[in-house]
């Protein structure tokens, strides 16, 4: 069984060790506070895109509204700490629970839809949450945002310190990667890939497809909520425009560019798009005097080019099979349905 897993997924620990080494080395070579802030934001966004990779790449369910769940997590944590003096850690936990319940209830209805209709439904969810964040101004601060969100502290360490927060965020990213990888390698992961290939075929094997789709949707929402809380306690300020549809599109572009069928692809795509995003803003505003969100136009172009020329994303070009535990769809699809059938006793 271990030999089969090695063929399907590659060596897990080589990728993890390389990842840990990179995270430890970056603070030694990065001196710019601006770049350091960017690395922290990349870590926060990676938590979201890993969840999206599970939802889109493995379960085959599209979402262009995950910024809504990021906003729910950020605002629940922010409001509880600012308005009611709740411990930030408790507030983060409450935010994740609230987000899970909301996502689960929404998913039970929305995930009955498919394709572009599902995509439109998730956009609608994002719009509704955005309107609520603006409208509930007594709690959220309205369009002006919510200020005074406290920094996190852990065992006497003030995580307002950038270096401490950097290692804290990337430690959480590591845990999320480990947790997600274990899901992928488990029977649940094989069922999710089977659902991605054919929902009808999976149902004929006796699998409750709806249960797995809703569960993975809610889990990805919890990841987004966690990231939202971390963002709120790092920036100390949140406003509704941060969690609008444009951010959902940005997250989708990150996953697509990196490689939707790989956890590591989500991380690579997040880093690539974050640096590209900053470069676009700098060049557009400095040299062409372009105002507004010009990067949205570039995102559309990037998606088109990626789908045409590199459908497997950057992870397919880099091909780190001997370093990272990349899940090759050509290898895994051959055995997915047999594994699901054997697990269900068919």
Short mmCIF file of C-alpha atoms in Angstrom, two decimals:
data_model
loop_
_atom_site.label_atom_id
_atom_site.label_comp_id
_atom_site.label_asym_id
_atom_site.label_seq_id
_atom_site.Cartn_x
_atom_site.Cartn_y
_atom_site.Cartn_z
CA UNK A 1 0.00 0.00 0.00
CA UNK A 2 2.84 2.41 0.82
CA UNK A 3 4.40 1.67 -2.57
CA UNK A 4 1.11 2.44 -4.33
CA UNK A 5 0.78 5.72 -2.40
CA UNK A 6 4.33 6.66 -3.32
CA UNK A 7 3.52 6.13 -7.01
CA UNK A 8 0.27 8.10 -6.82
CA UNK A 9 1.35 10.98 -4.60
CA UNK A 10 5.13 11.00 -4.38
CA UNK A 11 7.17 11.44 -1.23
CA UNK A 12 5.30 13.63 1.24
CA UNK A 13 8.18 14.59 3.51
CA UNK A 14 10.57 15.84 0.81
CA UNK A 15 8.13 18.58 -0.05
CA UNK A 16 7.49 19.43 3.59
CA UNK A 17 11.19 19.63 4.43
CA UNK A 18 11.87 21.87 1.44
CA UNK A 19 8.91 24.05 2.42
CA UNK A 20 10.13 24.39 6.03
CA UNK A 21 13.67 25.19 4.90
CA UNK A 22 12.42 27.95 2.58
CA UNK A 23 10.24 29.52 5.29
CA UNK A 24 13.15 29.52 7.75
CA UNK A 25 15.61 31.00 5.25
CA UNK A 26 13.46 33.83 3.85
CA UNK A 27 13.71 36.09 6.94
CA UNK A 28 17.50 35.89 6.68
CA UNK A 29 17.58 37.26 3.13
CA UNK A 30 14.59 39.63 3.17
CA UNK A 31 15.32 43.02 4.72
CA UNK A 32 12.48 45.06 3.22
CA UNK A 33 9.49 45.50 5.54
CA UNK A 34 7.29 45.83 2.47
CA UNK A 35 8.35 42.44 1.10
CA UNK A 36 8.06 40.92 4.57
CA UNK A 37 4.47 42.14 4.82
CA UNK A 38 3.83 40.64 1.41
CA UNK A 39 5.18 37.27 2.58
CA UNK A 40 2.81 37.34 5.57
CA UNK A 41 -0.16 38.13 3.32
CA UNK A 42 0.87 35.32 0.98
CA UNK A 43 0.77 32.94 3.94
CA UNK A 44 -2.71 34.15 4.94
CA UNK A 45 -4.01 33.83 1.37
CA UNK A 46 -2.46 30.37 1.02
CA UNK A 47 -4.81 29.12 3.73
CA UNK A 48 -7.75 30.20 1.56
CA UNK A 49 -6.41 28.89 -1.74
CA UNK A 50 -5.59 25.49 -0.24
CA UNK A 51 -9.25 25.20 0.74
CA UNK A 52 -10.27 26.28 -2.76
CA UNK A 53 -7.94 23.67 -4.23
CA UNK A 54 -9.75 20.98 -2.24
CA UNK A 55 -13.14 22.32 -3.33
CA UNK A 56 -12.44 23.06 -6.99
CA UNK A 57 -9.52 20.83 -7.92
CA UNK A 58 -10.55 17.69 -6.04
CA UNK A 59 -14.33 17.90 -5.55
CA UNK A 60 -14.97 19.76 -8.80
CA UNK A 61 -17.21 22.45 -7.25
CA UNK A 62 -16.63 26.01 -8.41
CA UNK A 63 -16.76 28.99 -6.05
CA UNK A 64 -16.34 32.65 -6.97
CA UNK A 65 -17.58 33.90 -3.64
CA UNK A 66 -15.11 32.72 -1.03
CA UNK A 67 -14.26 36.30 -0.11
CA UNK A 68 -17.61 36.26 1.71
CA UNK A 69 -16.36 33.61 4.13
CA UNK A 70 -13.10 35.49 4.62
CA UNK A 71 -15.17 38.54 5.50
CA UNK A 72 -17.39 36.63 7.91
CA UNK A 73 -14.37 35.31 9.80
CA UNK A 74 -12.69 38.72 9.86
CA UNK A 75 -15.76 40.59 11.04
CA UNK A 76 -16.89 38.05 13.63
CA UNK A 77 -13.42 38.10 15.15
CA UNK A 78 -13.11 41.89 14.81
CA UNK A 79 -16.53 42.77 16.22
CA UNK A 80 -16.23 40.40 19.18
CA UNK A 81 -12.82 41.73 20.18
CA UNK A 82 -13.53 45.44 19.58
CA UNK A 83 -17.15 45.71 20.69
CA UNK A 84 -17.35 43.01 23.38
CA UNK A 85 -13.72 42.59 24.55
CA UNK A 86 -13.71 38.87 23.78
CA UNK A 87 -10.34 37.12 23.68
CA UNK A 88 -9.02 37.13 20.08
CA UNK A 89 -8.45 33.36 20.21
CA UNK A 90 -12.01 32.69 21.35
CA UNK A 91 -13.29 35.15 18.75
CA UNK A 92 -11.37 33.34 16.00
CA UNK A 93 -12.85 30.03 17.10
CA UNK A 94 -16.37 31.47 17.17
CA UNK A 95 -15.80 32.94 13.71
CA UNK A 96 -14.80 29.54 12.33
CA UNK A 97 -17.83 27.83 13.91
CA UNK A 98 -20.22 30.51 12.63
CA UNK A 99 -18.71 30.31 9.16
CA UNK A 100 -18.95 26.51 9.13
CA UNK A 101 -22.64 26.62 10.05
CA UNK A 102 -23.44 29.29 7.45
CA UNK A 103 -21.43 27.52 4.73
CA UNK A 104 -22.99 24.15 5.56
CA UNK A 105 -26.54 25.53 5.38
CA UNK A 106 -25.79 27.41 2.16
CA UNK A 107 -23.98 24.45 0.64
CA UNK A 108 -26.92 22.10 1.18
CA UNK A 109 -28.93 24.24 -1.24
CA UNK A 110 -26.37 25.85 -3.53
CA UNK A 111 -24.38 22.69 -4.32
CA UNK A 112 -27.45 21.19 -5.97
CA UNK A 113 -26.52 23.53 -8.83
CA UNK A 114 -23.77 22.84 -11.34
CA UNK A 115 -21.42 24.65 -13.70
CA UNK A 116 -21.93 28.34 -14.43
CA UNK A 117 -25.18 28.41 -12.43
CA UNK A 118 -23.24 27.35 -9.33
CA UNK A 119 -20.63 30.01 -10.07
CA UNK A 120 -23.32 32.70 -10.28
CA UNK A 121 -24.88 31.48 -7.03
CA UNK A 122 -21.56 31.82 -5.18
CA UNK A 123 -21.14 35.33 -6.60
CA UNK A 124 -24.60 36.16 -5.26
CA UNK A 125 -23.55 34.92 -1.80
CA UNK A 126 -20.54 37.24 -1.93
CA UNK A 127 -22.74 40.21 -2.89
CA UNK A 128 -25.23 39.48 -0.09
CA UNK A 129 -22.49 39.28 2.54
CA UNK A 130 -20.92 42.48 1.22
CA UNK A 131 -24.22 44.34 1.47
CA UNK A 132 -24.74 43.06 5.03
CA UNK A 133 -21.23 44.18 6.05
CA UNK A 134 -21.97 47.68 4.76
CA UNK A 135 -25.52 47.81 6.08
CA UNK A 136 -24.93 46.57 9.64
CA UNK A 137 -22.94 49.69 10.41
CA UNK A 138 -23.72 49.67 14.15
CA UNK A 139 -21.60 46.52 14.43
CA UNK A 140 -19.30 46.52 11.41
CA UNK A 141 -18.57 50.23 11.14
CA UNK A 142 -20.21 50.28 7.70
CA UNK A 143 -18.31 51.53 4.68
CA UNK A 144 -15.80 53.25 6.99
CA UNK A 145 -14.64 49.91 8.30
CA UNK A 146 -13.82 48.57 11.75
CA UNK A 147 -10.76 49.95 13.54
CA UNK A 148 -8.90 49.07 16.72
CA UNK A 149 -8.73 45.30 16.21
CA UNK A 150 -6.11 44.05 18.68
CA UNK A 151 -2.96 42.13 17.83
CA UNK A 152 -2.66 38.48 18.78
CA UNK A 153 -0.38 37.33 21.57
CA UNK A 154 0.80 33.79 22.21
CA UNK A 155 2.53 32.62 25.40
CA UNK A 156 3.75 36.13 26.16
CA UNK A 157 4.88 36.83 22.59
CA UNK A 158 3.34 39.87 20.95
CA UNK A 159 2.41 38.71 17.46
CA UNK A 160 2.21 42.34 16.44
CA UNK A 161 5.92 41.83 15.81
CA UNK A 162 6.25 41.04 12.11
CA UNK A 163 8.83 38.30 12.55
CA UNK A 164 6.79 36.49 15.17
CA UNK A 165 3.60 36.81 13.11
CA UNK A 166 5.42 35.58 10.00
CA UNK A 167 6.44 32.33 11.68
CA UNK A 168 3.02 31.99 13.32
CA UNK A 169 1.14 32.35 10.03
CA UNK A 170 3.38 29.97 8.13
CA UNK A 171 3.15 27.45 10.97
CA UNK A 172 -0.62 27.49 10.48
CA UNK A 173 -0.11 27.12 6.72
CA UNK A 174 2.04 24.05 7.39
CA UNK A 175 -0.69 22.52 9.59
CA UNK A 176 -3.32 23.26 6.92
CA UNK A 177 -1.13 21.63 4.25
CA UNK A 178 -0.59 18.56 6.43
CA UNK A 179 -4.29 18.28 7.24
CA UNK A 180 -5.33 18.75 3.59
CA UNK A 181 -2.74 16.28 2.33
CA UNK A 182 -4.03 13.66 4.75
CA UNK A 183 -7.55 14.22 3.41
CA UNK A 184 -6.32 13.83 -0.16
CA UNK A 185 -4.52 10.57 0.66
CA UNK A 186 -7.47 9.13 2.58
CA UNK A 187 -10.60 7.37 1.34
CA UNK A 188 -12.34 10.77 1.48
CA UNK A 189 -9.85 12.17 -1.01
CA UNK A 190 -10.45 9.27 -3.39
CA UNK A 191 -14.19 9.82 -3.15
CA UNK A 192 -13.77 13.54 -3.83
CA UNK A 193 -11.77 12.81 -6.98
CA UNK A 194 -14.41 10.33 -8.06
CA UNK A 195 -17.08 13.01 -7.58
CA UNK A 196 -14.96 15.37 -9.67
CA UNK A 197 -14.83 12.83 -12.50
CA UNK A 198 -18.49 11.75 -12.36
CA UNK A 199 -21.08 12.50 -9.72
CA UNK A 200 -23.54 10.04 -11.25
CA UNK A 201 -20.91 7.31 -11.43
CA UNK A 202 -19.97 7.90 -7.80
CA UNK A 203 -23.62 7.76 -6.70
CA UNK A 204 -24.02 4.38 -8.38
CA UNK A 205 -21.34 3.08 -6.00
CA UNK A 206 -23.56 3.96 -3.04
CA UNK A 207 -21.71 7.14 -2.05
CA UNK A 208 -23.72 10.03 -0.61
CA UNK A 209 -22.31 12.64 -2.98
CA UNK A 210 -24.17 15.58 -1.44
CA UNK A 211 -22.71 14.88 2.00
CA UNK A 212 -19.13 14.99 0.72
CA UNK A 213 -19.68 18.08 -1.45
CA UNK A 214 -21.26 20.06 1.39
CA UNK A 215 -18.60 18.92 3.87
CA UNK A 216 -15.68 19.98 1.68
CA UNK A 217 -17.44 23.28 0.87
CA UNK A 218 -17.87 23.98 4.60
CA UNK A 219 -14.25 22.98 5.31
CA UNK A 220 -12.91 25.34 2.65
CA UNK A 221 -15.10 28.08 4.17
CA UNK A 222 -13.58 27.41 7.61
CA UNK A 223 -10.09 27.80 6.12
CA UNK A 224 -11.23 31.11 4.62
CA UNK A 225 -12.67 32.21 7.98
CA UNK A 226 -9.41 31.42 9.75
CA UNK A 227 -7.49 33.43 7.17
CA UNK A 228 -9.92 36.32 7.55
CA UNK A 229 -9.42 36.40 11.32
CA UNK A 230 -5.63 36.35 10.92
CA UNK A 231 -5.86 39.18 8.39
CA UNK A 232 -8.01 41.27 10.74
CA UNK A 233 -5.65 40.85 13.70
CA UNK A 234 -2.61 41.56 11.55
CA UNK A 235 -3.85 44.68 9.74
CA UNK A 236 -5.90 45.85 12.78
CA UNK A 237 -8.46 47.30 10.39
CA UNK A 238 -11.04 45.81 8.04
CA UNK A 239 -13.51 47.31 5.57
CA UNK A 240 -16.18 45.74 3.31
CA UNK A 241 -14.41 46.49 -0.04
CA UNK A 242 -11.61 44.11 1.01
CA UNK A 243 -14.07 41.22 0.79
CA UNK A 244 -15.85 42.11 -2.43
CA UNK A 245 -16.11 39.93 -5.57
CA UNK A 246 -12.80 41.25 -6.90
CA UNK A 247 -11.04 39.47 -4.04
CA UNK A 248 -12.90 36.22 -4.83
CA UNK A 249 -11.71 36.53 -8.42
CA UNK A 250 -8.16 37.12 -7.23
CA UNK A 251 -8.30 33.92 -5.14
CA UNK A 252 -9.63 31.95 -8.10
CA UNK A 253 -6.85 33.28 -10.34
CA UNK A 254 -4.25 32.21 -7.75
CA UNK A 255 -5.57 28.65 -7.72
CA UNK A 256 -5.88 28.45 -11.51
CA UNK A 257 -2.40 29.84 -12.18
CA UNK A 258 -0.69 27.58 -9.65
CA UNK A 259 -2.54 24.43 -10.63
CA UNK A 260 -6.02 23.67 -9.40
CA UNK A 261 -5.34 19.95 -8.90
CA UNK A 262 -2.47 20.43 -6.45
CA UNK A 263 -2.15 21.79 -2.93
CA UNK A 264 1.38 22.93 -3.72
CA UNK A 265 0.11 24.52 -6.92
CA UNK A 266 -2.23 26.69 -4.84
CA UNK A 267 0.73 27.91 -2.79
CA UNK A 268 2.90 28.61 -5.83
CA UNK A 269 0.03 30.38 -7.60
CA UNK A 270 -0.69 32.53 -4.55
CA UNK A 271 2.92 33.68 -4.32
CA UNK A 272 3.20 34.30 -8.07
CA UNK A 273 0.00 36.33 -8.34
CA UNK A 274 0.72 38.36 -5.19
CA UNK A 275 4.08 39.51 -6.54
CA UNK A 276 2.62 40.04 -10.02
CA UNK A 277 -0.26 42.01 -8.51
CA UNK A 278 2.11 44.39 -6.76
CA UNK A 279 4.17 44.76 -9.94
CA UNK A 280 1.05 45.62 -11.97
CA UNK A 281 -0.02 48.25 -9.45
CA UNK A 282 3.44 49.81 -9.35
CA UNK A 283 3.91 49.94 -13.12
CA UNK A 284 0.33 51.01 -13.86
CA UNK A 285 0.19 53.76 -11.27
CA UNK A 286 3.79 54.98 -11.62
CA UNK A 287 4.41 54.93 -15.36
CA UNK A 288 0.94 55.02 -16.93
CA UNK A 289 -0.94 57.00 -14.27
CA UNK A 290 -3.73 54.41 -14.30
CA UNK A 291 -6.10 54.64 -11.37
CA UNK A 292 -8.56 52.04 -10.11
CA UNK A 293 -8.27 48.29 -10.05
CA UNK A 294 -6.46 47.83 -13.35
CA UNK A 295 -5.25 44.42 -12.18
CA UNK A 296 -8.79 43.03 -12.69
CA UNK A 297 -8.29 43.35 -16.45
CA UNK A 298 -4.98 41.51 -16.19
CA UNK A 299 -6.61 38.71 -14.13
CA UNK A 300 -9.03 38.03 -16.98
CA UNK A 301 -6.17 37.86 -19.47
CA UNK A 302 -4.17 35.57 -17.16
CA UNK A 303 -7.08 33.12 -16.80
CA UNK A 304 -7.51 32.93 -20.58
CA UNK A 305 -3.80 32.36 -21.19
CA UNK A 306 -3.52 29.77 -18.42
CA UNK A 307 -6.51 27.79 -19.68
CA UNK A 308 -5.14 27.78 -23.22
CA UNK A 309 -1.41 27.25 -22.74
CA UNK A 310 -0.86 25.82 -19.25
CA UNK A 311 -4.10 24.11 -18.16
CA UNK A 312 -2.23 22.30 -15.36
CA UNK A 313 -0.87 25.58 -14.01
CA UNK A 314 2.65 26.50 -12.98
CA UNK A 315 2.98 23.28 -11.01
CA UNK A 316 2.66 21.38 -14.30
CA UNK A 317 5.51 23.38 -15.83
CA UNK A 318 7.82 23.22 -12.83
CA UNK A 319 7.10 19.49 -12.40
CA UNK A 320 8.57 19.02 -8.92
CA UNK A 321 7.48 15.36 -8.71
CA UNK A 322 10.72 14.31 -7.08
CA UNK A 323 10.55 17.13 -4.53
CA UNK A 324 6.89 17.92 -3.89
CA UNK A 325 4.07 15.40 -3.36
CA UNK A 326 2.18 16.43 -6.49
CA UNK A 327 -0.96 14.48 -7.20
CA UNK A 328 -0.78 13.56 -10.88
CA UNK A 329 -4.27 13.21 -12.29
CA UNK A 330 -3.08 10.87 -15.06
CA UNK A 331 -1.83 8.38 -12.47
CA UNK A 332 -4.54 8.72 -9.89
CA UNK A 333 -7.64 8.64 -12.10
CA UNK A 334 -6.91 5.06 -13.15
CA UNK A 335 -7.40 3.73 -9.64
CA UNK A 336 -9.86 6.16 -8.06
CA UNK A 337 -13.07 4.37 -8.95
CA UNK A 338 -11.68 0.95 -8.03
CA UNK A 339 -10.65 2.31 -4.61
CA UNK A 340 -14.05 3.91 -4.02
CA UNK A 341 -15.82 0.74 -5.05
CA UNK A 342 -13.72 -1.45 -2.76
CA UNK A 343 -14.27 0.92 0.17
CA UNK A 344 -18.03 0.80 -0.35
CA UNK A 345 -17.98 -2.97 -0.71
CA UNK A 346 -19.13 -2.96 -4.32
#
